[in-house]
C-alpha cells in the first residue's frame, strides 16, 4: 500500500495544531455518536448528509461508543469559550469537543478542511479518498467579531451571490455579515410602510463613468441599474446565515447618504418642494435628511420593520460623511430655529443631535446602534453605541473612542477596504489613499495594537468592507474580496 503524506490545509490556522501519523478512514461501519443538545445533533447529521451526498458513504446514526469500532464523536463539555472547539483525530476516533453549537460548527468546518476538497462539491465525487489525517487541534478565535461588509447599493447583488458569500464566510469561521442596504445610489430593502423607497429608491436611471472629473463634463453609461430585496428574501438570507452561525447586521444610513430615500419621499429633505433623483454620481452629497418630525417618524417606522427582520442585537445606522455644505442648513430659518430651540451649538451640534436620537430609537427597540467613527463626538452613551472605526488616518479617533468607553470594530480603510487595489501597480480598484496588500491584512492589527493597549476588551473585532462604486459584476467582486478576506479571517 502506498504511503499517504498527511496534509493539513486548515485556514485560518488553529491556535494549536499537532500533526500526527496515521489516518481515520470513513466508511459505512462508522457510527456518529452525539453527547450533546439537539442543535448539535443537527450539526452532526449535516455531516452525515454531506458525506452521503458527496462520498456516497452512509455513516451509522446514533448508538453507543463501541471499543474497537472507529467512531465519530461529538462530545459536549461545559466551560469552553463560546466559539472554541477541540478536534482530535486518531485512526480509531474523530472527536469534536465544545461547549456550544458555535464551537461544534467550527470544529466541523475544520474537519471538512481536513477532508479532500471534494467535500465542498455539490455532486458525488468519484475519485476522492475519504480519510482524515490524524491531528490534535485546539482552537478559539482572537476576536469575537469577525466580519465582512458588502455595499449592495452602489451595485446590487443577487440573493444567490449573497448566499455564496455567506458560504465562504462560514467556511473560514467568520461570524458577521454587515449588509449595507441604503445609500444615495439605491435603497435595497422593502419597507411595507414606505413602498416608494423601493418603487422609486431602488432604481437609478444611469450611472456615472469613472469618478468626478475623470471626464468633464461627466459621462454616464446610459444604463438603468436597480434591485431590492423583499422582506421574504431578507428573512431567507438571515435564516441561511443563522444556520451557519453568522449574524446579519443591516445598515440603514442616516442622516447622510440618503438621496435614494429623499428621491422617494422629498418631504424627508429640507427642501420638500424640490424633486430629487436617485443619485447617478459617486461621492458625498449635500442633500441629507431634515431634522423634522416627519423624518423621525419615518425613521421609527423603518426601524420597526428592520428590527423584526433582523434578530441581530446590533443595527448599523451609518452616520458617516454628513455634508451640509451649500444646502439650507446654514441659511434655512427653520433649521436655524431648530438649532436654537434645541440649544445645539451649531450645525455640527445638529448632526450630533440626529445621532443621539438614532441611538435612542434603536435602543427603544431593544437593540444597540453601530455607527461609523463620526459618531464619537455626538455624546451618545457608550452603553448605547458601538463605533466602527474606518478613518485609518485618524488614529486619535480610535483612541478617543476607546478612552470614552466605546466598544470598537476595526475596519480602517487601510488595510480593510476591499475597494482599494491589491498592489501598487494594479489597475482594478481605487488607490486614493494607498493600496491594501494581502500582507497588510495578515499583519493586522499589529501595527496599531499599541493604540489599544489596556482596552483590548472593548475591541470587538475586525471587518473587511467592500464598497462597490467600481464593482459592477460578481467576477470583479470575487476578485476584489478574495483572497484578502481569507487573510483577514486568518488574522481575526
Ligand atoms: C467612504 S467608509 C464611504 C463610502 C464610500 C467609500 C469608498 C464610509 C463610512 N463611507 O460611502 O463608498 O468611502 O471607499
mmCIF file of C-alpha atoms in Angstrom, residues 187-461:
data_model
loop_
_atom_site.group_PDB
_atom_site.id
_atom_site.type_symbol
_atom_site.label_atom_id
_atom_site.label_comp_id
_atom_site.label_asym_id
_atom_site.label_seq_id
_atom_site.Cartn_x
_atom_site.Cartn_y
_atom_site.Cartn_z
ATOM 1 C CA UNK A 187 -32.428 51.759 -1.356
ATOM 2 C CA UNK A 188 -32.412 47.967 -1.307
ATOM 3 C CA UNK A 189 -34.734 46.787 1.469
ATOM 4 C CA UNK A 190 -38.512 46.563 1.177
ATOM 5 C CA UNK A 191 -40.264 48.622 3.863
ATOM 6 C CA UNK A 192 -44.002 47.974 3.784
ATOM 7 C CA UNK A 193 -44.945 51.283 5.382
ATOM 8 C CA UNK A 194 -42.953 53.253 2.793
ATOM 9 C CA UNK A 195 -43.375 51.432 -0.539
ATOM 10 C CA UNK A 196 -41.863 54.227 -2.608
ATOM 11 C CA UNK A 197 -38.462 53.513 -1.056
ATOM 12 C CA UNK A 198 -38.210 50.523 -3.331
ATOM 13 C CA UNK A 199 -40.631 51.586 -6.104
ATOM 14 C CA UNK A 200 -38.578 54.726 -6.694
ATOM 15 C CA UNK A 201 -35.500 54.452 -4.499
ATOM 16 C CA UNK A 202 -34.242 51.109 -5.753
ATOM 17 C CA UNK A 203 -33.778 52.255 -9.355
ATOM 18 C CA UNK A 204 -31.387 54.752 -10.886
ATOM 19 C CA UNK A 205 -31.653 55.820 -14.483
ATOM 20 C CA UNK A 206 -27.923 55.565 -15.235
ATOM 21 C CA UNK A 207 -24.529 55.772 -13.585
ATOM 22 C CA UNK A 208 -21.501 57.996 -13.947
ATOM 23 C CA UNK A 209 -18.467 56.539 -15.680
ATOM 24 C CA UNK A 210 -15.309 56.583 -13.514
ATOM 25 C CA UNK A 211 -15.091 59.406 -10.944
ATOM 26 C CA UNK A 212 -15.764 63.087 -10.567
ATOM 27 C CA UNK A 213 -13.697 64.978 -13.136
ATOM 28 C CA UNK A 214 -12.198 61.907 -14.748
ATOM 29 C CA UNK A 215 -14.378 63.171 -17.563
ATOM 30 C CA UNK A 216 -15.648 66.704 -17.756
ATOM 31 C CA UNK A 217 -18.462 67.142 -18.486
ATOM 32 C CA UNK A 218 -19.350 63.952 -16.618
ATOM 33 C CA UNK A 219 -20.009 60.856 -18.668
ATOM 34 C CA UNK A 220 -22.893 58.498 -17.948
ATOM 35 C CA UNK A 221 -23.350 54.906 -19.040
ATOM 36 C CA UNK A 222 -26.981 55.292 -20.139
ATOM 37 C CA UNK A 223 -27.913 52.023 -18.406
ATOM 38 C CA UNK A 224 -30.615 51.802 -15.732
ATOM 39 C CA UNK A 225 -29.494 49.966 -12.617
ATOM 40 C CA UNK A 226 -31.607 48.652 -9.769
ATOM 41 C CA UNK A 227 -32.815 45.899 -7.498
ATOM 42 C CA UNK A 228 -34.042 45.315 -3.986
ATOM 43 C CA UNK A 229 -34.770 42.527 -1.523
ATOM 44 C CA UNK A 230 -38.305 41.711 -0.457
ATOM 45 C CA UNK A 231 -38.830 41.100 3.239
ATOM 46 C CA UNK A 232 -39.299 37.407 2.445
ATOM 47 C CA UNK A 233 -35.904 37.315 0.739
ATOM 48 C CA UNK A 234 -34.290 39.105 3.668
ATOM 49 C CA UNK A 235 -35.752 36.550 6.067
ATOM 50 C CA UNK A 236 -34.422 33.784 3.854
ATOM 51 C CA UNK A 237 -30.896 35.232 3.905
ATOM 52 C CA UNK A 238 -30.990 35.843 7.661
ATOM 53 C CA UNK A 239 -32.105 32.257 8.306
ATOM 54 C CA UNK A 240 -29.498 30.919 5.894
ATOM 55 C CA UNK A 241 -26.769 32.889 7.649
ATOM 56 C CA UNK A 242 -28.049 31.811 11.053
ATOM 57 C CA UNK A 243 -27.788 28.170 10.027
ATOM 58 C CA UNK A 244 -24.081 28.889 9.517
ATOM 59 C CA UNK A 245 -23.676 30.786 12.796
ATOM 60 C CA UNK A 246 -23.419 34.133 11.035
ATOM 61 C CA UNK A 247 -25.204 37.227 12.288
ATOM 62 C CA UNK A 248 -26.519 39.633 9.675
ATOM 63 C CA UNK A 249 -26.265 43.288 10.674
ATOM 64 C CA UNK A 250 -28.295 45.639 8.484
ATOM 65 C CA UNK A 251 -27.161 49.184 7.815
ATOM 66 C CA UNK A 252 -29.752 51.893 7.289
ATOM 67 C CA UNK A 253 -27.882 55.164 6.711
ATOM 68 C CA UNK A 254 -28.732 58.488 8.288
ATOM 69 C CA UNK A 255 -28.676 61.443 8.111
ATOM 70 C CA UNK A 256 -26.364 61.480 5.063
ATOM 71 C CA UNK A 257 -26.011 59.068 2.133
ATOM 72 C CA UNK A 258 -29.790 59.369 1.898
ATOM 73 C CA UNK A 259 -30.573 60.522 -1.631
ATOM 74 C CA UNK A 260 -32.405 57.372 -2.684
ATOM 75 C CA UNK A 261 -34.806 57.809 0.248
ATOM 76 C CA UNK A 262 -35.146 61.527 -0.411
ATOM 77 C CA UNK A 263 -35.883 60.892 -4.093
ATOM 78 C CA UNK A 264 -38.675 58.584 -2.931
ATOM 79 C CA UNK A 265 -40.017 60.957 -0.276
ATOM 80 C CA UNK A 266 -38.826 64.555 -0.879
ATOM 81 C CA UNK A 267 -40.574 65.610 2.347
ATOM 82 C CA UNK A 268 -37.681 63.967 4.176
ATOM 83 C CA UNK A 269 -35.356 66.680 2.849
ATOM 84 C CA UNK A 270 -35.104 70.292 3.971
ATOM 85 C CA UNK A 271 -36.446 71.410 0.585
ATOM 86 C CA UNK A 272 -39.551 69.259 0.193
ATOM 87 C CA UNK A 273 -40.729 71.116 -2.908
ATOM 88 C CA UNK A 274 -37.708 70.129 -4.927
ATOM 89 C CA UNK A 275 -37.613 66.982 -6.977
ATOM 90 C CA UNK A 276 -34.739 64.617 -6.482
ATOM 91 C CA UNK A 277 -33.283 61.709 -8.389
ATOM 92 C CA UNK A 278 -31.731 58.528 -7.101
ATOM 93 C CA UNK A 279 -28.094 59.548 -7.339
ATOM 94 C CA UNK A 280 -26.214 58.778 -10.577
ATOM 95 C CA UNK A 281 -22.868 60.074 -9.302
ATOM 96 C CA UNK A 282 -20.308 58.712 -6.839
ATOM 97 C CA UNK A 283 -19.309 60.935 -3.962
ATOM 98 C CA UNK A 284 -20.696 62.717 -0.935
ATOM 99 C CA UNK A 285 -23.729 64.946 -1.338
ATOM 100 C CA UNK A 286 -25.287 67.896 0.455
ATOM 101 C CA UNK A 287 -28.847 66.653 0.459
ATOM 102 C CA UNK A 288 -29.376 64.889 3.770
ATOM 103 C CA UNK A 289 -32.406 64.059 5.903
ATOM 104 C CA UNK A 290 -34.010 67.098 7.574
ATOM 105 C CA UNK A 291 -34.477 67.013 11.374
ATOM 106 C CA UNK A 292 -38.259 67.269 11.256
ATOM 107 C CA UNK A 293 -40.918 65.206 12.998
ATOM 108 C CA UNK A 294 -41.710 63.750 9.582
ATOM 109 C CA UNK A 295 -38.191 62.401 9.366
ATOM 110 C CA UNK A 296 -38.022 60.967 12.880
ATOM 111 C CA UNK A 297 -41.406 59.286 12.412
ATOM 112 C CA UNK A 298 -40.113 57.848 9.167
ATOM 113 C CA UNK A 299 -37.029 56.508 10.911
ATOM 114 C CA UNK A 300 -39.184 54.928 13.637
ATOM 115 C CA UNK A 301 -41.372 53.295 11.004
ATOM 116 C CA UNK A 302 -38.382 51.944 9.089
ATOM 117 C CA UNK A 303 -36.700 50.664 12.268
ATOM 118 C CA UNK A 304 -39.900 48.938 13.411
ATOM 119 C CA UNK A 305 -39.759 46.748 10.317
ATOM 120 C CA UNK A 306 -35.972 46.363 10.322
ATOM 121 C CA UNK A 307 -35.814 45.035 13.886
ATOM 122 C CA UNK A 308 -38.498 42.479 13.038
ATOM 123 C CA UNK A 309 -36.418 41.164 10.137
ATOM 124 C CA UNK A 310 -33.002 41.023 11.800
ATOM 125 C CA UNK A 311 -32.527 39.155 15.086
ATOM 126 C CA UNK A 312 -29.063 40.773 15.418
ATOM 127 C CA UNK A 313 -28.674 42.756 18.621
ATOM 128 C CA UNK A 314 -26.899 45.464 16.589
ATOM 129 C CA UNK A 315 -28.353 47.792 13.974
ATOM 130 C CA UNK A 316 -25.965 49.968 11.951
ATOM 131 C CA UNK A 317 -27.256 53.481 11.337
ATOM 132 C CA UNK A 318 -24.367 54.835 9.260
ATOM 133 C CA UNK A 319 -23.626 58.364 10.436
ATOM 134 C CA UNK A 320 -20.651 58.968 8.134
ATOM 135 C CA UNK A 321 -19.870 61.831 5.792
ATOM 136 C CA UNK A 322 -22.706 64.215 6.592
ATOM 137 C CA UNK A 323 -22.241 67.243 4.354
ATOM 138 C CA UNK A 324 -24.477 70.219 4.736
ATOM 139 C CA UNK A 325 -22.259 72.478 2.640
ATOM 140 C CA UNK A 326 -24.291 74.733 0.388
ATOM 141 C CA UNK A 327 -27.609 73.287 1.331
ATOM 142 C CA UNK A 328 -30.059 75.047 3.549
ATOM 143 C CA UNK A 329 -28.688 74.133 6.993
ATOM 144 C CA UNK A 330 -26.728 77.375 7.314
ATOM 145 C CA UNK A 331 -29.437 79.636 5.950
ATOM 146 C CA UNK A 332 -32.774 77.928 6.374
ATOM 147 C CA UNK A 333 -34.667 79.818 9.104
ATOM 148 C CA UNK A 334 -36.432 76.649 10.236
ATOM 149 C CA UNK A 335 -33.156 74.800 10.700
ATOM 150 C CA UNK A 336 -31.575 77.744 12.453
ATOM 151 C CA UNK A 337 -34.617 77.942 14.745
ATOM 152 C CA UNK A 338 -34.394 74.240 15.430
ATOM 153 C CA UNK A 339 -30.739 74.623 16.402
ATOM 154 C CA UNK A 340 -31.646 77.447 18.812
ATOM 155 C CA UNK A 341 -34.701 75.720 20.224
ATOM 156 C CA UNK A 342 -32.806 72.531 20.997
ATOM 157 C CA UNK A 343 -29.871 74.588 22.317
ATOM 158 C CA UNK A 344 -27.464 72.963 19.873
ATOM 159 C CA UNK A 345 -24.147 74.717 19.402
ATOM 160 C CA UNK A 346 -24.167 74.822 15.631
ATOM 161 C CA UNK A 347 -24.738 72.697 12.532
ATOM 162 C CA UNK A 348 -22.311 70.065 13.830
ATOM 163 C CA UNK A 349 -24.388 70.037 17.003
ATOM 164 C CA UNK A 350 -27.405 69.301 14.865
ATOM 165 C CA UNK A 351 -25.638 66.379 13.193
ATOM 166 C CA UNK A 352 -24.877 65.005 16.639
ATOM 167 C CA UNK A 353 -28.471 65.516 17.694
ATOM 168 C CA UNK A 354 -29.570 63.120 14.921
ATOM 169 C CA UNK A 355 -27.134 60.534 16.084
ATOM 170 C CA UNK A 356 -28.300 60.737 19.686
ATOM 171 C CA UNK A 357 -31.920 60.381 18.546
ATOM 172 C CA UNK A 358 -30.948 57.467 16.335
ATOM 173 C CA UNK A 359 -29.242 55.789 19.289
ATOM 174 C CA UNK A 360 -32.396 56.301 21.340
ATOM 175 C CA UNK A 361 -34.689 54.967 18.615
ATOM 176 C CA UNK A 362 -32.521 51.876 18.215
ATOM 177 C CA UNK A 363 -32.288 51.417 21.998
ATOM 178 C CA UNK A 364 -36.073 51.754 22.356
ATOM 179 C CA UNK A 365 -36.384 48.706 20.102
ATOM 180 C CA UNK A 366 -34.090 46.708 22.365
ATOM 181 C CA UNK A 367 -31.051 46.940 20.083
ATOM 182 C CA UNK A 368 -27.677 48.640 20.120
ATOM 183 C CA UNK A 369 -26.634 51.069 17.439
ATOM 184 C CA UNK A 370 -23.428 50.778 15.451
ATOM 185 C CA UNK A 371 -22.175 53.908 13.686
ATOM 186 C CA UNK A 372 -19.144 54.929 11.624
ATOM 187 C CA UNK A 373 -16.496 56.732 13.660
ATOM 188 C CA UNK A 374 -18.051 60.176 13.099
ATOM 189 C CA UNK A 375 -20.444 59.286 15.930
ATOM 190 C CA UNK A 376 -17.680 59.512 18.548
ATOM 191 C CA UNK A 377 -18.277 63.184 19.254
ATOM 192 C CA UNK A 378 -22.060 63.025 19.388
ATOM 193 C CA UNK A 379 -22.280 62.497 23.127
ATOM 194 C CA UNK A 380 -24.001 59.123 22.945
ATOM 195 C CA UNK A 381 -23.684 56.909 25.990
ATOM 196 C CA UNK A 382 -21.146 54.146 25.289
ATOM 197 C CA UNK A 383 -23.726 51.663 26.500
ATOM 198 C CA UNK A 384 -25.890 52.609 23.540
ATOM 199 C CA UNK A 385 -23.403 52.654 20.670
ATOM 200 C CA UNK A 386 -20.592 50.716 19.059
ATOM 201 C CA UNK A 387 -18.074 52.585 16.903
ATOM 202 C CA UNK A 388 -16.917 51.297 13.548
ATOM 203 C CA UNK A 389 -13.514 52.873 13.014
ATOM 204 C CA UNK A 390 -12.868 53.446 9.287
ATOM 205 C CA UNK A 391 -10.626 56.513 9.028
ATOM 206 C CA UNK A 392 -7.214 54.905 9.413
ATOM 207 C CA UNK A 393 -5.598 58.332 9.127
ATOM 208 C CA UNK A 394 -7.383 59.496 12.285
ATOM 209 C CA UNK A 395 -5.891 57.267 14.899
ATOM 210 C CA UNK A 396 -6.799 59.761 17.617
ATOM 211 C CA UNK A 397 -10.453 58.971 16.907
ATOM 212 C CA UNK A 398 -9.836 55.320 17.682
ATOM 213 C CA UNK A 399 -8.001 56.209 20.879
ATOM 214 C CA UNK A 400 -10.711 58.648 21.898
ATOM 215 C CA UNK A 401 -13.453 56.106 21.266
ATOM 216 C CA UNK A 402 -11.686 53.610 23.499
ATOM 217 C CA UNK A 403 -10.923 56.174 26.195
ATOM 218 C CA UNK A 404 -14.545 57.235 26.204
ATOM 219 C CA UNK A 405 -15.635 53.672 26.823
ATOM 220 C CA UNK A 406 -16.982 52.718 23.405
ATOM 221 C CA UNK A 407 -16.772 49.239 22.019
ATOM 222 C CA UNK A 408 -14.989 49.367 18.671
ATOM 223 C CA UNK A 409 -14.958 47.349 15.464
ATOM 224 C CA UNK A 410 -11.879 47.886 13.314
ATOM 225 C CA UNK A 411 -12.416 48.419 9.612
ATOM 226 C CA UNK A 412 -9.819 51.087 8.792
ATOM 227 C CA UNK A 413 -9.658 51.932 5.079
ATOM 228 C CA UNK A 414 -6.077 50.769 5.260
ATOM 229 C CA UNK A 415 -5.871 47.844 5.151
ATOM 230 C CA UNK A 416 -9.533 46.785 5.443
ATOM 231 C CA UNK A 417 -11.182 48.314 2.361
ATOM 232 C CA UNK A 418 -11.506 45.810 -0.423
ATOM 233 C CA UNK A 419 -12.266 48.518 -2.998
ATOM 234 C CA UNK A 420 -8.612 49.539 -2.754
ATOM 235 C CA UNK A 421 -6.170 47.981 -5.208
ATOM 236 C CA UNK A 422 -4.185 44.961 -4.139
ATOM 237 C CA UNK A 423 -0.813 46.122 -5.494
ATOM 238 C CA UNK A 424 0.693 49.498 -6.211
ATOM 239 C CA UNK A 425 0.627 48.959 -9.944
ATOM 240 C CA UNK A 426 -2.767 47.286 -10.021
ATOM 241 C CA UNK A 427 -5.355 48.660 -12.417
ATOM 242 C CA UNK A 428 -8.503 47.362 -10.724
ATOM 243 C CA UNK A 429 -9.826 49.284 -7.745
ATOM 244 C CA UNK A 430 -9.244 52.627 -6.051
ATOM 245 C CA UNK A 431 -5.927 53.947 -4.922
ATOM 246 C CA UNK A 432 -6.690 57.350 -3.494
ATOM 247 C CA UNK A 433 -5.175 56.636 -0.112
ATOM 248 C CA UNK A 434 -2.735 53.862 -0.896
ATOM 249 C CA UNK A 435 -3.358 50.212 -1.582
ATOM 250 C CA UNK A 436 -4.087 47.201 0.575
ATOM 251 C CA UNK A 437 -1.927 44.137 0.126
ATOM 252 C CA UNK A 438 -2.648 40.692 1.432
ATOM 253 C CA UNK A 439 0.396 41.082 3.738
ATOM 254 C CA UNK A 440 -1.170 44.208 5.265
ATOM 255 C CA UNK A 441 -4.181 42.111 6.205
ATOM 256 C CA UNK A 442 -2.182 39.221 7.601
ATOM 257 C CA UNK A 443 -0.293 41.663 9.807
ATOM 258 C CA UNK A 444 -3.324 43.444 11.172
ATOM 259 C CA UNK A 445 -3.914 44.707 13.854
ATOM 260 C CA UNK A 446 -0.229 44.504 14.874
ATOM 261 C CA UNK A 447 0.701 47.966 13.547
ATOM 262 C CA UNK A 448 -1.930 49.658 15.717
ATOM 263 C CA UNK A 449 -2.068 47.341 18.712
ATOM 264 C CA UNK A 450 -0.135 49.848 20.867
ATOM 265 C CA UNK A 451 -3.099 52.228 20.476
ATOM 266 C CA UNK A 452 -5.435 49.655 22.010
ATOM 267 C CA UNK A 453 -3.263 48.630 24.957
ATOM 268 C CA UNK A 454 -5.357 48.250 28.074
ATOM 269 C CA UNK A 455 -8.600 48.486 26.089
ATOM 270 C CA UNK A 456 -8.497 45.028 24.471
ATOM 271 C CA UNK A 457 -11.891 44.094 25.925
ATOM 272 C CA UNK A 458 -13.541 46.981 24.091
ATOM 273 C CA UNK A 459 -12.144 45.891 20.740
ATOM 274 C CA UNK A 460 -14.844 43.590 19.423
ATOM 275 C CA UNK A 461 -13.009 42.647 16.279
#
